[in-house]
Short mmCIF file of C-alpha atoms in Angstrom, two decimals:
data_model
loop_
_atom_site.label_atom_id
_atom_site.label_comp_id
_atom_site.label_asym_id
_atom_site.label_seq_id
_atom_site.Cartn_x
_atom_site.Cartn_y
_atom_site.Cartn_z
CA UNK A 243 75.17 -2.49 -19.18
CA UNK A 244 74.50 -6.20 -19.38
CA UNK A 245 73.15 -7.67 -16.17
CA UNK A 246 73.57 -11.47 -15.52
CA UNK A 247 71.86 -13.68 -12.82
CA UNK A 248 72.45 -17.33 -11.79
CA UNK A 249 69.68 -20.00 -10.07
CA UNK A 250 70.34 -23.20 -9.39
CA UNK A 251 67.89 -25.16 -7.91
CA UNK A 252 66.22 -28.86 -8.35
CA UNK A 253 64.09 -29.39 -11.61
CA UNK A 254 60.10 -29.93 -10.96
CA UNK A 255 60.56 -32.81 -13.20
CA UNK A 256 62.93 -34.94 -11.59
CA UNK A 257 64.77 -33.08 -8.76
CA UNK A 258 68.37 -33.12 -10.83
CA UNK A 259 70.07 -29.86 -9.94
CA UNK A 260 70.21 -27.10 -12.88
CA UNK A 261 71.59 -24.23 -13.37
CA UNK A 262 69.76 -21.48 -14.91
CA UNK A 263 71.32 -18.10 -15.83
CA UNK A 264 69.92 -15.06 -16.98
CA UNK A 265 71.27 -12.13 -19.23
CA UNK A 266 69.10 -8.77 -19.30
CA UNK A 267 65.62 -11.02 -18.24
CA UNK A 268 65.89 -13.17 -20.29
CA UNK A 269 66.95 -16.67 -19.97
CA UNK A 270 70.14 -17.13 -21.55
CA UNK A 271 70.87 -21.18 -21.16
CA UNK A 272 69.82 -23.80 -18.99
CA UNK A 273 72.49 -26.83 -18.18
CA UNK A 274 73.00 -29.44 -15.89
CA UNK A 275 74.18 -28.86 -12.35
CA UNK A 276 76.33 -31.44 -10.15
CA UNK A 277 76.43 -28.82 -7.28
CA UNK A 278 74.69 -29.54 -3.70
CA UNK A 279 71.76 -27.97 -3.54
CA UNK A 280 69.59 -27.61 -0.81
CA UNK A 281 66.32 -30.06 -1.26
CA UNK A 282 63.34 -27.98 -1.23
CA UNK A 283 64.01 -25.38 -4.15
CA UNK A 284 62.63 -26.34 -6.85
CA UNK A 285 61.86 -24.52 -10.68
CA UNK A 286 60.00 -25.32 -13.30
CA UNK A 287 57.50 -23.00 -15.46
CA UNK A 288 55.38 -20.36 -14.50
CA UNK A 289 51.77 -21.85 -13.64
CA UNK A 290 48.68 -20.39 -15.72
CA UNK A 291 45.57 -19.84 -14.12
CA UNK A 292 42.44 -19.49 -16.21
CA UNK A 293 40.11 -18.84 -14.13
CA UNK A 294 40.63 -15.59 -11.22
CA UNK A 295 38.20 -13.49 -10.08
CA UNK A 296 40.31 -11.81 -7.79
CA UNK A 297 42.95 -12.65 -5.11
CA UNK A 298 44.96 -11.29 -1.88
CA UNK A 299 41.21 -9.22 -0.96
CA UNK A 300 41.42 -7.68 -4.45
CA UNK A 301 38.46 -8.46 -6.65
CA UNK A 302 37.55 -8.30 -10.89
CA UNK A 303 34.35 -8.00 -10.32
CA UNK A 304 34.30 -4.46 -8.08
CA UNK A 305 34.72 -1.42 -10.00
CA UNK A 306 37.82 0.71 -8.59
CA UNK A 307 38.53 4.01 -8.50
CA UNK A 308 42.40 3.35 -9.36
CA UNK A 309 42.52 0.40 -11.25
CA UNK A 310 46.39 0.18 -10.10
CA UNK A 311 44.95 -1.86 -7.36
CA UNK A 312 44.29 -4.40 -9.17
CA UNK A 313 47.94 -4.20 -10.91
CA UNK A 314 48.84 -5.98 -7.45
CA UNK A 315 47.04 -9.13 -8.27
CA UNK A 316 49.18 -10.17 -10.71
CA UNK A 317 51.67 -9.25 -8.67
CA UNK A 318 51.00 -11.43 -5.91
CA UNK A 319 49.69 -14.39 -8.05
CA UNK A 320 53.22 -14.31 -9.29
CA UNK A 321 54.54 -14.35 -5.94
CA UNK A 322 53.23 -17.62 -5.95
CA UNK A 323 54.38 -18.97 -9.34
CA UNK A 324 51.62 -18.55 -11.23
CA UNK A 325 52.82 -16.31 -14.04
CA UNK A 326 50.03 -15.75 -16.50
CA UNK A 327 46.14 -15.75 -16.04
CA UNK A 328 43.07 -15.00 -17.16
CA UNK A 329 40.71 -12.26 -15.05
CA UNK A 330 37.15 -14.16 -14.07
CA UNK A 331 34.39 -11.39 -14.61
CA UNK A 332 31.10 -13.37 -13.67
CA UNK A 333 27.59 -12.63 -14.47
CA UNK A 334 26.64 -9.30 -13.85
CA UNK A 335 24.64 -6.60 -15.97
CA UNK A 336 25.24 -5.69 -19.65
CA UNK A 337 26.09 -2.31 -18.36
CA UNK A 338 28.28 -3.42 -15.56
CA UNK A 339 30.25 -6.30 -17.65
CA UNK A 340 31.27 -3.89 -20.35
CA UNK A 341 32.42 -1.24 -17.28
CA UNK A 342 34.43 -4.21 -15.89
CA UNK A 343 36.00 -5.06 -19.16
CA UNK A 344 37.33 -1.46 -19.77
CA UNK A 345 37.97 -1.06 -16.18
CA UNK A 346 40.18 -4.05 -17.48
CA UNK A 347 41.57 -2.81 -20.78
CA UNK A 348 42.67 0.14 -18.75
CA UNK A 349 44.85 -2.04 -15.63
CA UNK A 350 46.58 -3.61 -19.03
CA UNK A 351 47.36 -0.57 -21.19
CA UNK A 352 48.82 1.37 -17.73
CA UNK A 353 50.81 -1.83 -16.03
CA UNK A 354 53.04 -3.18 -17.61
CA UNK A 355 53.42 -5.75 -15.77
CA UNK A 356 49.65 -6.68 -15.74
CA UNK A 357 49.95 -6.69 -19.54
CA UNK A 358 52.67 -9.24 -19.33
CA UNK A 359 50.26 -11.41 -17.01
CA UNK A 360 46.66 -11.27 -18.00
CA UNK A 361 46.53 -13.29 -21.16
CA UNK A 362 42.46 -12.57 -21.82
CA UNK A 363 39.40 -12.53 -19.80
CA UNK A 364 37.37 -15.20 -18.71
CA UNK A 365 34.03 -14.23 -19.48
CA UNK A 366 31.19 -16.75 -16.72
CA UNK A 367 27.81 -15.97 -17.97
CA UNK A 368 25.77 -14.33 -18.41
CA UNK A 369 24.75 -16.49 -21.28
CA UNK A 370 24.06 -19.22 -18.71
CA UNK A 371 20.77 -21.67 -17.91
CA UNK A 372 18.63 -19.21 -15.65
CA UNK A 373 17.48 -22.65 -14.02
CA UNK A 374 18.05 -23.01 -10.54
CA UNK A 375 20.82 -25.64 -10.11
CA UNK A 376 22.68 -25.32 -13.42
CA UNK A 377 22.85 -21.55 -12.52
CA UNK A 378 24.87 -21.71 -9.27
CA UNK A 379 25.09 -19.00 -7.59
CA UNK A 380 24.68 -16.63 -11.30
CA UNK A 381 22.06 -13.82 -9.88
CA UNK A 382 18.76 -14.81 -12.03
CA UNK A 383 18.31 -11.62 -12.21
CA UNK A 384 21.26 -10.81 -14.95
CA UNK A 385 21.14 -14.30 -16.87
CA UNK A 386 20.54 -13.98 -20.75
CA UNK A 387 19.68 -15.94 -23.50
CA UNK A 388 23.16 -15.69 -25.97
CA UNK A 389 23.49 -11.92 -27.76
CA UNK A 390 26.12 -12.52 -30.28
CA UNK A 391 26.02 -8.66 -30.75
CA UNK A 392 25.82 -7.99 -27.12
CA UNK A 393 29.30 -10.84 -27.06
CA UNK A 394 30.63 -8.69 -30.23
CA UNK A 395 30.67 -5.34 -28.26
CA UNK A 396 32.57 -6.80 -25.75
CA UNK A 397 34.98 -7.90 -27.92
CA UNK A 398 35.42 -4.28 -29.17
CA UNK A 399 35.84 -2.95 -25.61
#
């Protein structure tokens, strides 16, 4: 059973009206629109964050029990327009990244809908300076010189 869906709203680019419609989600044409429409909705694409290390008092870098949790992040970031991004895990352990990373294979493989969002991972360290100043706020204690084998394994995870 075909299912089709009509927005019109104002484009981001110039407020002109357009009409959008959509057959079985997926965008089926995009025209023109001379209708009134009201003056604050607006489309345009879906924004792309690259860098999120967690949102709505969800968090990347906290290992969960369920990682369906963490399914609602890209759920609310979407919420908000911003359609695809990138998971921040910051410096941490070895040990404790490569937990974090799985913990993050796993939220992909079993939501769909989290597999549609996250487009990577945004590894922040540890291969950072362990001065203070450059470091931020990187615990000293888990800054590394650059493993290319240790980088590798993640990879694989």
């Amino acid at each position: 059973m075909e299912s089709k869906l009509t927005l019109q709203a104002r484009s981001f680019q110039d407020g002109h009206g357009v009409e959008i419609e959509i057959s079985n989600g997926e965008i089926s044409s995009v025209q023109s629109s001379k209708k009134e429409l009201p003056t604050d909705i607006f489309i345009g694409p879906g924004l792309y964050d690259i860098q999120v290390n967690g949102y709505a008092g969800l968090d990347y870098n906290l290992a969960e029990n369920q990682t369906t949790s963490l399914g609602q992040i890209s759920k609310r970031l979407n919420q908000e327009g911003v359609t695809t991004h990138y998971p921040t895990l910051i410096t941490n352990s070895p040990s404790e990244i490569s937990r974090l990373i799985k913990q993050l294979v796993h939220l992909r493989e079993s939501d769909e809908f989290a597999m549609s969002s996250i487009d990577g991972i945004h590894l922040e360290g540890p291969f950072i300076s362990p001065e203070d100043g450059p470091r931020g706020a990187h615990p000293k204690a888990h800054v590394i010189p650059p493993d290319w084998d240790l980088f590798q394994k993640w990879q694989e995870e």
